[in-house]
Short mmCIF file of C-alpha atoms and ligand atoms in Angstrom, two decimals:
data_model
loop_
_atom_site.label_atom_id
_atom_site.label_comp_id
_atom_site.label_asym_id
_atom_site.label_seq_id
_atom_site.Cartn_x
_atom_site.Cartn_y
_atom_site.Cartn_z
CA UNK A 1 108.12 93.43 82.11
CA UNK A 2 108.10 94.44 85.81
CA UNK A 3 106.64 97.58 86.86
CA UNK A 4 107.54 99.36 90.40
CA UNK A 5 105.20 101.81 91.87
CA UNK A 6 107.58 104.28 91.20
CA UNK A 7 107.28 103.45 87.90
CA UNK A 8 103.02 104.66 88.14
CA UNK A 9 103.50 107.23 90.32
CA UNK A 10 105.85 109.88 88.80
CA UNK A 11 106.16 113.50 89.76
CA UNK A 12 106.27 115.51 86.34
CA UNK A 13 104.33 118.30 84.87
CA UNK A 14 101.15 118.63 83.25
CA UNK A 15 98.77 118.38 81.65
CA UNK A 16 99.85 115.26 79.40
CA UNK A 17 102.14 112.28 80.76
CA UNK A 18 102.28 110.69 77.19
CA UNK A 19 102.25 114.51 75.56
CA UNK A 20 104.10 116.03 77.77
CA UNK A 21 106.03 114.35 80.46
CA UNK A 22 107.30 111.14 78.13
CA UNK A 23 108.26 113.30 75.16
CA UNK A 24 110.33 115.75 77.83
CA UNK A 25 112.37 112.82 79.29
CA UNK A 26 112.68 111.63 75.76
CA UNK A 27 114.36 114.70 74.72
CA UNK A 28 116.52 115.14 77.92
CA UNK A 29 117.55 111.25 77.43
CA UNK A 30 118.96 112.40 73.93
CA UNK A 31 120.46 115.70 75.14
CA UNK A 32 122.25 113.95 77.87
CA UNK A 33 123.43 111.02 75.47
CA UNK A 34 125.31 114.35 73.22
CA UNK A 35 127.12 115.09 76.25
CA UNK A 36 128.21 111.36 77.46
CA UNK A 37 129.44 110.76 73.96
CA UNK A 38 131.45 113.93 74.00
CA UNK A 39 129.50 115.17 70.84
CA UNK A 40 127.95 118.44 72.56
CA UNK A 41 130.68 120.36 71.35
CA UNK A 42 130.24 119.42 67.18
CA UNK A 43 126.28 120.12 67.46
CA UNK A 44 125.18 122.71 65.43
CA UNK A 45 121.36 122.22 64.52
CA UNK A 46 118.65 120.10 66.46
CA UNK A 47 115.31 119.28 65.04
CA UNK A 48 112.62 117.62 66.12
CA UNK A 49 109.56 115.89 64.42
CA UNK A 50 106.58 114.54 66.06
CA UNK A 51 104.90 111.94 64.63
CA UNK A 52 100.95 110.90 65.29
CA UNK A 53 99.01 111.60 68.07
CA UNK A 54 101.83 113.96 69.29
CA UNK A 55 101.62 115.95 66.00
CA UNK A 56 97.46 115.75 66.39
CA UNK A 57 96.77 117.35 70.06
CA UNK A 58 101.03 117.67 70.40
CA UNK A 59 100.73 121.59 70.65
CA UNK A 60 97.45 121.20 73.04
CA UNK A 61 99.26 119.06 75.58
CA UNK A 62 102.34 121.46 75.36
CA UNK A 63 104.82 118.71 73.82
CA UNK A 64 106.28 121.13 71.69
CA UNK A 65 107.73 123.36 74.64
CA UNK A 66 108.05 120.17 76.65
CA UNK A 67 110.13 118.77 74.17
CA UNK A 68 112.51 121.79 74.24
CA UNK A 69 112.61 121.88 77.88
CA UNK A 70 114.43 118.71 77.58
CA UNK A 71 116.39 119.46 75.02
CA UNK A 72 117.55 122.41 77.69
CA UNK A 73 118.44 119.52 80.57
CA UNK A 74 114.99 119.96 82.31
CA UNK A 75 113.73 116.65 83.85
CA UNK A 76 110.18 117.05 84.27
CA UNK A 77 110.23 115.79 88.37
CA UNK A 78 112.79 118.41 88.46
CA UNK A 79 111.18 120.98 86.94
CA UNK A 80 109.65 123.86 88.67
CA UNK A 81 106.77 125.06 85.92
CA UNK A 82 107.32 128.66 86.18
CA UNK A 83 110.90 128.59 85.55
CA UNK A 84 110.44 125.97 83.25
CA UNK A 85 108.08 128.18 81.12
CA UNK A 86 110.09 131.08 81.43
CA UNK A 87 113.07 129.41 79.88
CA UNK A 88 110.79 128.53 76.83
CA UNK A 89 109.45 131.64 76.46
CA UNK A 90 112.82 132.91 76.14
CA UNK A 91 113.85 130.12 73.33
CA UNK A 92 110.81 130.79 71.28
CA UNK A 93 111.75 134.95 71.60
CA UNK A 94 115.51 134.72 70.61
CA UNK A 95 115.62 131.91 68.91
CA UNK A 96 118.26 130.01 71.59
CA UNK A 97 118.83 126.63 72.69
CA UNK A 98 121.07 125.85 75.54
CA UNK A 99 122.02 122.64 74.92
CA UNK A 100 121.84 120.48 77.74
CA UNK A 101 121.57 123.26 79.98
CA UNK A 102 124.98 124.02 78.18
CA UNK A 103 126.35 125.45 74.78
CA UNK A 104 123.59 127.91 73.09
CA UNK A 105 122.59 126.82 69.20
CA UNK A 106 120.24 128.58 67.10
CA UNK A 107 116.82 127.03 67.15
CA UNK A 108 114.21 128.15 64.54
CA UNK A 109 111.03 127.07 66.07
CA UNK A 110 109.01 126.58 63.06
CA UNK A 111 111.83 124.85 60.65
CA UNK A 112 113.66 122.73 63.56
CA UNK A 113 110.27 121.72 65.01
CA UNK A 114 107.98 119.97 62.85
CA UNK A 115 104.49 118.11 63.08
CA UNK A 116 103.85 115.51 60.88
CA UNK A 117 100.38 114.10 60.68
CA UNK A 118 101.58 109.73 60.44
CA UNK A 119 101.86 107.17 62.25
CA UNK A 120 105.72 105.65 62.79
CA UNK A 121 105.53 101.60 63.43
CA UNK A 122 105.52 101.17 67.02
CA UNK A 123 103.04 103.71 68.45
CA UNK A 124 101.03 106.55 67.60
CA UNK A 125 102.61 108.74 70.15
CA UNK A 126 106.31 109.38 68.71
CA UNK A 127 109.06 111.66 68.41
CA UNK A 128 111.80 111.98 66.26
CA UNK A 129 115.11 114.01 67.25
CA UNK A 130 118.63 114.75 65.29
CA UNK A 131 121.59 116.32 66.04
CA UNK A 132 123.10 117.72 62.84
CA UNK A 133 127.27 118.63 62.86
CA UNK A 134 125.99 121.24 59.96
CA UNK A 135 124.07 124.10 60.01
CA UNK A 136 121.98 122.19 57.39
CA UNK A 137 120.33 118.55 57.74
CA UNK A 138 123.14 116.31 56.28
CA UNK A 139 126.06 115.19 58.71
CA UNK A 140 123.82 113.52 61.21
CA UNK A 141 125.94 113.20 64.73
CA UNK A 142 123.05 111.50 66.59
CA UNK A 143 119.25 110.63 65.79
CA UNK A 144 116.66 108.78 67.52
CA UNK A 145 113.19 107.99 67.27
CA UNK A 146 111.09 107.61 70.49
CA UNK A 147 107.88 106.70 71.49
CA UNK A 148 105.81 107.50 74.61
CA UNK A 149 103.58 104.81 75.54
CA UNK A 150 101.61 106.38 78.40
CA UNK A 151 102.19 107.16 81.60
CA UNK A 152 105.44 108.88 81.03
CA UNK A 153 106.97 106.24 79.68
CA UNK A 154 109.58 106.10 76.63
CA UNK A 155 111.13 103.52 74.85
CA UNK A 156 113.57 104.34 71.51
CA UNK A 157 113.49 102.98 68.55
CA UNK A 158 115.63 99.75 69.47
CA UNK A 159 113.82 99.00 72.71
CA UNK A 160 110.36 99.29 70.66
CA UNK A 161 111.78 96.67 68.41
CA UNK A 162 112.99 94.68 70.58
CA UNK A 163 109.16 94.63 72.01
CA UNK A 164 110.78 96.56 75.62
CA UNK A 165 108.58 98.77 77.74
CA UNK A 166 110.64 101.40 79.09
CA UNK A 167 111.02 99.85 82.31
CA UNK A 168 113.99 97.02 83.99
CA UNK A 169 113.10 93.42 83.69
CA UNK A 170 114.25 92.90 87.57
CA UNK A 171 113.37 89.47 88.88
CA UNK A 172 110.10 89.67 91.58
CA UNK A 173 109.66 87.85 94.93
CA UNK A 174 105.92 86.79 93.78
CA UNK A 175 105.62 87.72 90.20
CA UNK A 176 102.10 87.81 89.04
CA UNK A 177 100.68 88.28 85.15
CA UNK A 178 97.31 88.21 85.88
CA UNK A 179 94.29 89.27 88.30
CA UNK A 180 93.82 85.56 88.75
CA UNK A 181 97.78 85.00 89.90
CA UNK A 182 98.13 87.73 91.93
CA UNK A 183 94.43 86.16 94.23
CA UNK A 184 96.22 82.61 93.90
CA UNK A 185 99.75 84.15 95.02
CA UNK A 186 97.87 85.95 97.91
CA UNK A 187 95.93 83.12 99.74
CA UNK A 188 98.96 80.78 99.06
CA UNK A 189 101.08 83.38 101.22
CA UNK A 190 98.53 84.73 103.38
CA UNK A 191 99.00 88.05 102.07
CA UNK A 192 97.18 91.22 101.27
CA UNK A 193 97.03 92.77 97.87
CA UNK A 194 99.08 95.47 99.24
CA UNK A 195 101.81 93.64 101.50
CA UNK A 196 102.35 91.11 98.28
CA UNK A 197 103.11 94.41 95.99
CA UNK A 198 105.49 95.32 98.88
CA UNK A 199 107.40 92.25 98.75
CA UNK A 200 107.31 92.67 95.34
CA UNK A 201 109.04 96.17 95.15
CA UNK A 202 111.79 94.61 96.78
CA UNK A 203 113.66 93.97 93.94
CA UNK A 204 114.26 97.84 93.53
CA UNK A 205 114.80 99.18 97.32
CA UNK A 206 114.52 97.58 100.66
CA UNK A 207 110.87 98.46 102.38
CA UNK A 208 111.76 101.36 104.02
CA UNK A 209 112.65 102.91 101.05
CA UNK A 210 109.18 102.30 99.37
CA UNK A 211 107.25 103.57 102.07
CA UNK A 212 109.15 106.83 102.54
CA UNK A 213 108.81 107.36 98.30
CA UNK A 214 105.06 106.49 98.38
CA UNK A 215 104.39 108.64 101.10
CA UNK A 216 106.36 111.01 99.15
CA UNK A 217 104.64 111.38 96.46
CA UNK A 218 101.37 111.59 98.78
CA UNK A 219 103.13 114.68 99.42
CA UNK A 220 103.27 116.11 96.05
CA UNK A 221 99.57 114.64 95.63
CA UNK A 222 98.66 116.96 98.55
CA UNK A 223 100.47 119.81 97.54
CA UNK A 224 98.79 119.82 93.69
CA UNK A 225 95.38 119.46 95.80
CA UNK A 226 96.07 122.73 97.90
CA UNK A 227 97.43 124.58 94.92
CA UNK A 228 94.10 123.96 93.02
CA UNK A 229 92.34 125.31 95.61
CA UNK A 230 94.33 128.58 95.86
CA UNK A 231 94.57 129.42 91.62
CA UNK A 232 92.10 131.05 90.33
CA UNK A 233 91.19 132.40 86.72
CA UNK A 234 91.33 131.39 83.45
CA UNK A 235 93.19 127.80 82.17
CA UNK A 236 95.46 128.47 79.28
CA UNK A 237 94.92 126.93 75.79
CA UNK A 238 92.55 129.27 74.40
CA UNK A 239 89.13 127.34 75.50
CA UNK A 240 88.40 129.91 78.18
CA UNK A 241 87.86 127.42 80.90
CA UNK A 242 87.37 128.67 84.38
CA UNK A 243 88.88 126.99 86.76
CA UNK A 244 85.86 126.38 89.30
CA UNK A 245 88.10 124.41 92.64
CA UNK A 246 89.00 127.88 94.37
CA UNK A 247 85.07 129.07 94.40
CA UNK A 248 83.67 125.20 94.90
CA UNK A 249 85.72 125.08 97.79
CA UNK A 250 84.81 128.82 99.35
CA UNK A 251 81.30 127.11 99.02
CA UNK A 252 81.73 123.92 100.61
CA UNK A 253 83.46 125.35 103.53
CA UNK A 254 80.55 127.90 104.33
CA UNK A 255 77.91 125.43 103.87
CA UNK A 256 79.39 122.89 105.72
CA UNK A 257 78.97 125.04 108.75
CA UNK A 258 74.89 124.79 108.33
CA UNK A 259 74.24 121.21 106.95
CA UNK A 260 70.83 119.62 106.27
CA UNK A 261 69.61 116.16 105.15
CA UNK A 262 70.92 117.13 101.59
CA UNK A 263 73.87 118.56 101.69
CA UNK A 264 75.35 116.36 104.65
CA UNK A 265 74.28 113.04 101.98
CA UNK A 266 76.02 115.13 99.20
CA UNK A 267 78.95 115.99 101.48
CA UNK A 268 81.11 113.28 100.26
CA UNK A 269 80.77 113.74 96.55
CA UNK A 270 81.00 117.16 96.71
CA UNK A 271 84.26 117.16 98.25
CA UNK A 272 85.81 114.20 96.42
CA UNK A 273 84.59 116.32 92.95
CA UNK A 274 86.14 119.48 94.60
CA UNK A 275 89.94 117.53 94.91
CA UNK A 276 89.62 116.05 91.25
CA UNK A 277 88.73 119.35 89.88
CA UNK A 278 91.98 120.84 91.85
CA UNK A 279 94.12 118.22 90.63
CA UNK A 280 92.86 118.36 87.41
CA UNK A 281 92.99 122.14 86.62
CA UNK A 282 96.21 122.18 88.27
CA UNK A 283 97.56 119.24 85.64
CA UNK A 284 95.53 121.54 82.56
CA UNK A 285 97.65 124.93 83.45
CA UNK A 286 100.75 122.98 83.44
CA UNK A 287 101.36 122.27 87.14
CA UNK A 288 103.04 119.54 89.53
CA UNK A 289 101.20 116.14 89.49
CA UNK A 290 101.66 112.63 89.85
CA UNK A 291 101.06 110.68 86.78
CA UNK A 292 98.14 108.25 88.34
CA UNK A 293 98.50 106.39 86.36
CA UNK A 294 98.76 109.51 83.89
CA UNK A 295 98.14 113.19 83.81
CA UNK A 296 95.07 113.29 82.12
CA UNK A 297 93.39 110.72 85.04
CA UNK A 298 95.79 112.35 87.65
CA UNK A 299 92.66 114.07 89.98
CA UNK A 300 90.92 110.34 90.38
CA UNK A 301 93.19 108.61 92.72
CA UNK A 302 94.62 111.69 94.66
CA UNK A 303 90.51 112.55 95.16
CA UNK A 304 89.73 109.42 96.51
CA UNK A 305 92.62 108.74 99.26
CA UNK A 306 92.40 112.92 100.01
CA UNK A 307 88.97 111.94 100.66
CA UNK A 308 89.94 108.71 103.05
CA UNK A 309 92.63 110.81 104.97
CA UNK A 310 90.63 113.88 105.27
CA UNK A 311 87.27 112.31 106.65
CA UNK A 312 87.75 108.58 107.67
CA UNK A 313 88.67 108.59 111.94
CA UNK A 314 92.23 107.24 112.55
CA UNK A 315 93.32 107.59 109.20
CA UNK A 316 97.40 107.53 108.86
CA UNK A 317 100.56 107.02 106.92
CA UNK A 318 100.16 103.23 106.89
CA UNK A 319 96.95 103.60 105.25
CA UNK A 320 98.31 105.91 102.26
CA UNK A 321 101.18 103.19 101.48
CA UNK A 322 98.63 100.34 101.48
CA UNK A 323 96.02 102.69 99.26
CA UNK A 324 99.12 103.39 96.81
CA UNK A 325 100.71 99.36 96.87
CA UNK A 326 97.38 98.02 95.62
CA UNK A 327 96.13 100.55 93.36
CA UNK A 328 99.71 99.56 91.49
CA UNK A 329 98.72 95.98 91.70
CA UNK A 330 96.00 96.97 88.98
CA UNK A 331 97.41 99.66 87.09
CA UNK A 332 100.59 97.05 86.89
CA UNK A 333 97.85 94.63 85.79
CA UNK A 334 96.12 97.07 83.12
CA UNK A 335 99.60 98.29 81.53
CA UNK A 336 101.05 94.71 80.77
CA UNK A 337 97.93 93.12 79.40
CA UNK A 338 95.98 96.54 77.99
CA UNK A 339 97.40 99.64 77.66
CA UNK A 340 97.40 102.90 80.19
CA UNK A 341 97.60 105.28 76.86
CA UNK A 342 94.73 107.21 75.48
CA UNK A 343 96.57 107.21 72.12
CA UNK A 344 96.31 103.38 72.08
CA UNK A 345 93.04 102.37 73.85
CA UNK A 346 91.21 105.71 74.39
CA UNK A 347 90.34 106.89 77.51
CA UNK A 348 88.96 104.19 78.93
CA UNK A 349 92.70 103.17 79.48
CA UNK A 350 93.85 106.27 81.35
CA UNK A 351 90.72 107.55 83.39
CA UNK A 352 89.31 103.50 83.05
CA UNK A 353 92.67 102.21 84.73
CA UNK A 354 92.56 104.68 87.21
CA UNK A 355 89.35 104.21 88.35
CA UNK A 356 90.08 100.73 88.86
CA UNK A 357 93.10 101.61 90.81
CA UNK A 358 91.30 103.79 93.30
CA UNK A 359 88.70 101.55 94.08
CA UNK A 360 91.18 98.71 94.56
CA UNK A 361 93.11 101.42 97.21
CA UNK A 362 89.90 102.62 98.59
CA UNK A 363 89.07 98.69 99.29
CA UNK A 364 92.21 97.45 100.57
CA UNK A 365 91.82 100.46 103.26
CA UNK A 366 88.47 99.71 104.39
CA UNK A 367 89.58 96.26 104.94
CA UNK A 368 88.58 94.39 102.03
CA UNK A 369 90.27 90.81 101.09
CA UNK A 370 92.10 90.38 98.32
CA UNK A 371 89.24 88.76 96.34
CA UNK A 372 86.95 92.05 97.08
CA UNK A 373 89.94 94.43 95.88
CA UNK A 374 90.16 92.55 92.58
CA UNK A 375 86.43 93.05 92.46
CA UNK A 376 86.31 96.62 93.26
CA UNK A 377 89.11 97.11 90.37
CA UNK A 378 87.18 94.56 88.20
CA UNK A 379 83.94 97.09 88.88
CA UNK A 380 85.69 100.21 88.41
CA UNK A 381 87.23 99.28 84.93
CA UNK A 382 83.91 97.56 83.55
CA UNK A 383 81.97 100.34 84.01
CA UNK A 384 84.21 103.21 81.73
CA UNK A 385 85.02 100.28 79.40
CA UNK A 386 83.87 102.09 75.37
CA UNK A 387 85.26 105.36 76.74
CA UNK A 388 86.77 107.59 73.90
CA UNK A 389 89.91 109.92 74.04
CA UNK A 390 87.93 113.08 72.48
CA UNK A 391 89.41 116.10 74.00
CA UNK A 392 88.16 119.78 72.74
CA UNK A 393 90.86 121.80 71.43
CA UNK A 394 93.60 119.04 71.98
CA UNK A 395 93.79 120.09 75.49
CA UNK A 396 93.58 118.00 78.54
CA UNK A 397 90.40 120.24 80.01
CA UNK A 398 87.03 119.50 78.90
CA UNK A 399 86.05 116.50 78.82
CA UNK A 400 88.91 115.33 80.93
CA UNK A 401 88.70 117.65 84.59
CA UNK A 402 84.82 116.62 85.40
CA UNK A 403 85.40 113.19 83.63
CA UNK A 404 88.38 112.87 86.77
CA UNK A 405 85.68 114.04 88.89
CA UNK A 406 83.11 111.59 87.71
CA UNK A 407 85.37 108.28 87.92
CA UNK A 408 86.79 109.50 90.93
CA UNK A 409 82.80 108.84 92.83
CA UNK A 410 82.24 105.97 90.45
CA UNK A 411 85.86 104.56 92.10
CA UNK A 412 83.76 104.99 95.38
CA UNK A 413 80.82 103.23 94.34
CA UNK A 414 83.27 100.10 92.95
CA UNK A 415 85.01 100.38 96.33
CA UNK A 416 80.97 99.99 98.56
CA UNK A 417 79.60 97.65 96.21
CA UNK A 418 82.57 95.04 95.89
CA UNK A 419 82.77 95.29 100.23
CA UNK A 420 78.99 94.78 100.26
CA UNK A 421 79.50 91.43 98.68
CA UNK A 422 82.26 88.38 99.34
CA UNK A 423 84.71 89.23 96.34
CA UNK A 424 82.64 86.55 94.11
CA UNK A 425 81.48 88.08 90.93
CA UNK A 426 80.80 86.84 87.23
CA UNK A 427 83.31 89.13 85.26
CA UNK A 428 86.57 88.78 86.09
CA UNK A 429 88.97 91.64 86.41
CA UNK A 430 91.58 90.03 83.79
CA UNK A 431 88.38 89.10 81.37
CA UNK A 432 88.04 93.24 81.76
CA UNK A 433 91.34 94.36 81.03
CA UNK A 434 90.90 91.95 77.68
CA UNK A 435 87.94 93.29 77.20
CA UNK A 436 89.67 97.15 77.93
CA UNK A 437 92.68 96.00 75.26
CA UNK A 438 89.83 94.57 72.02
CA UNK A 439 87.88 97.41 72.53
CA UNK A 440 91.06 99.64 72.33
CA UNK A 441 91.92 97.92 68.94
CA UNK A 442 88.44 98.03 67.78
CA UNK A 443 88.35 101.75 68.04
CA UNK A 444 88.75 104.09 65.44
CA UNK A 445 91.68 106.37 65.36
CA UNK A 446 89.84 109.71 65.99
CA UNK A 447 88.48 108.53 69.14
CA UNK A 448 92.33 108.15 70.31
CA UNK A 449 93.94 111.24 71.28
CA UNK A 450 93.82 112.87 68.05
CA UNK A 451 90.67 115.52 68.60
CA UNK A 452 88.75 114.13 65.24
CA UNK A 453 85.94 112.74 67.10
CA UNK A 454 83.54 112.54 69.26
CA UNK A 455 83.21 115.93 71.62
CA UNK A 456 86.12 117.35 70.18
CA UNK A 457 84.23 117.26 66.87
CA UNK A 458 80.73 117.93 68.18
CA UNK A 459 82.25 121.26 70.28
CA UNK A 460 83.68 122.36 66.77
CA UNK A 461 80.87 122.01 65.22
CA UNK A 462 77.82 123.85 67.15
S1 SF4 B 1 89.79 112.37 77.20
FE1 SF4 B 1 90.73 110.99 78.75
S2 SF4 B 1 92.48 110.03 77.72
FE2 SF4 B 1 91.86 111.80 76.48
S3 SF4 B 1 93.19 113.49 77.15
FE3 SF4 B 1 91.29 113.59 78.38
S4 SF4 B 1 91.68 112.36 80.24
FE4 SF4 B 1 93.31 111.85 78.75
#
């Protein structure tokens, strides 16, 4: 498996990237498979089953109306999130499906789209979708099954079989399965963690090409950061959740102007919180983000390189491609050996991996070698190894905005303590990500995306 940067970084919607954004490309990969084969035309019915963790927290993480989006043509880096909720609202009301952006069928939104509480084979998070030449369920034109394996990625029913991730097997310049390689690979070549991921990307556009996409996506990173700030109210989902960036912010900014002992040794942390919480609520009411490597973790890496840019002197563009190159080294590293799905592993793999990720960016920045990177990565995973998937309500708001917050500093803390030592350390990062994928198996379903355990229960139950 090779994984680009691109392939981490995605723009999509919120607030799920395994909920939401992979079960939305899935169904626009199916819609736009009816019209290459010339079978848009003969559709009558589409329905759609989700299987799983998609059918547990499914209508939480919006995969239901993501799902339909799709079906509409709607690629979620594409979308724009008001439109894009507008046009569902307006399926759901008159019971209309363009097709493909195309030919209208009727959709009944409770018999065409149906949850079903089991596991298929492959993966807990999957989808099912038919396209019926009837108005009933028999003469079956086209059907798939897909599953979303975190991060936004999909693979169908054939590529799961065939043991494919969702992403091209392109051959690398310096191709690296483990923590241990990619150290070996860099002193052999004299090479940071971030140049060697450069050389690396390569194989999908010349270096240019990388640069200008990572910086971007910084971009879009920025942009979901200053729209945090400006939205206030209430985040949907029923919870009531306030969204607390817009007032945080107000705050910071006025007391910033009188600072003390306290609140200039709190300064950091309060404004690294402040851009996770943005991100965060942004990705919870259904806004921009990058998938870092997910939506539910997408406030921890954005926070810490907003952070770098905003307050470290001389700062620039160079620095954002080098954060980005070797955070992917990592989350590269945790996807192929672990997993970067809360469905699979729990949450240690989404908020876990990125956590690692930004204190391997934050380190390459501030100079680090190659051995302290792996060590601030190594640090960052260890310590949110045992974390559970548990959120209230299905949705991706409490405990997952302050938990972005939380790893986010802890990233920080990986970042000092790795470049306060030589990169030598007893755990090794790939001895983590083991650790990351048996814990994973070990854990019980309900503590994976499904809201049956843990503070999704305990909320419930008070
Ligand atoms: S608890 Fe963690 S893994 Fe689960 S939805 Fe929230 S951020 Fe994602």
């Amino acid at each position: 498996m090779t994984i680009s940067a691109l392939d981490l970084f995605k723009i999509g919607i919120g607030p799920s990237s395994s909920h939401t954004v992979g079960p939305m490309r899935a169904a626009c990969g199916f819609a736009r498979h009816l019209r290459d084969a010339g079978l848009l035309q003969a559709v009558r019915r589409v329905q759609v089953r989700l299987y799983g963790s998609l059918a547990a927290t499914g209508i939480g993480h919006g995969t239901d109306r993501a799902v339909v989006a799709g079906l509409m043509g709607i690629e979620p880096d594409q979308a724009d999130p008001d439109a894009m909720a507008q046009a569902v609202d307006g399926v759901q009301l008159d019971g209309r499906l363009p097709l493909a952006g195309g030919r209208e069928l009727a959709f009944d939104w409770h018999q065409d789209l149906k949850l079903l509480p089991v596991n298929l084979p492959w993966h807990p998070n999957a989808l099912r979708l038919a396209a019926h030449g009837g108005g009933g369920v028999g003469d079956v034109l086209y059907e798939n099954t897909y599953y979303s394996v975190g991060g936004g990625f999909i693979v169908d029913e054939a590529q799961a079989a065939a043991g494919q991730t969702g992403t091209a097997d392109l051959p690398l310049e310096l191709p690296y399965a483990s923590g241990e390689q990619l150290l070996a690979l860099c002193r052999q070549h004299g090479l940071s963690v971030a140049e060697l991921v450069l050389r690396n990307e390569r194989a999908w556009r010349p270096e240019a090409d990388t640069r200008a996409a990572l910086l971007a996506i910084w971009q879009v990173m920025k942009a979901c950061v200053a729209r945090g700030l400006r939205h206030e109210g209430v985040l949907p989902g029923g919870l009531e959740v306030v969204r607390r960036a817009p007032a945080m912010h107000a705050r910071l900014n006025a007391r910033d102007s009188r600072p003390n002992l306290i609140t200039q040794t709190f300064s950091a942390m309060d404004w690294v919180n402040l851009y996770a919480l943005a991100v965060n609520e942004e990705n919870a009411a259904g806004g921009r983000v990058v998938t870092a490597p997910t939506n539910g973790a997408a406030g921890i890496i954005p926070a810490v390189l907003h952070y770098f840019m905003d307050f470290q002197r001389g700062a620039h563009d160079g620095d954002v491609v080098d954060f980005l190159l070797a955070a992917t080294a990592i989350g590269v590293l945790i996807k192929t050996n672990a997993s970067i799905s809360g469905a699979e592993v729990g949450c240690q793999g989404e908020v876990g991996a990125a956590c690692a990720m930004a204190a391997a960016g934050l380190t390459q920045v501030l100079g680090g070698t190659p051995e302290q990177v792996e060590n601030a990565a190594e640090i960052g995973l260890e310590h949110n190894l045992g974390l559970t998937c548990d959120p209230v309500g299905g949705l991706v708001q409490v405990p997952c905005i302050e938990r972005n917050a939380m790893a986010a500093i802890k990233a920080i803390n990986a970042a000092q303590l790795a470049l306060s030592g030589d990169g030598t350390h007893m755990i090794s990062l790939d001895a983590a990500i083991l650790t990351l994928r048996e814990t994973g198996r070990d854990m019980l379903d309900k503590y994976k995306e499904t809201s049956r355990g843990g503070l999704a229960v305990a909320y419930t139950e008070c």
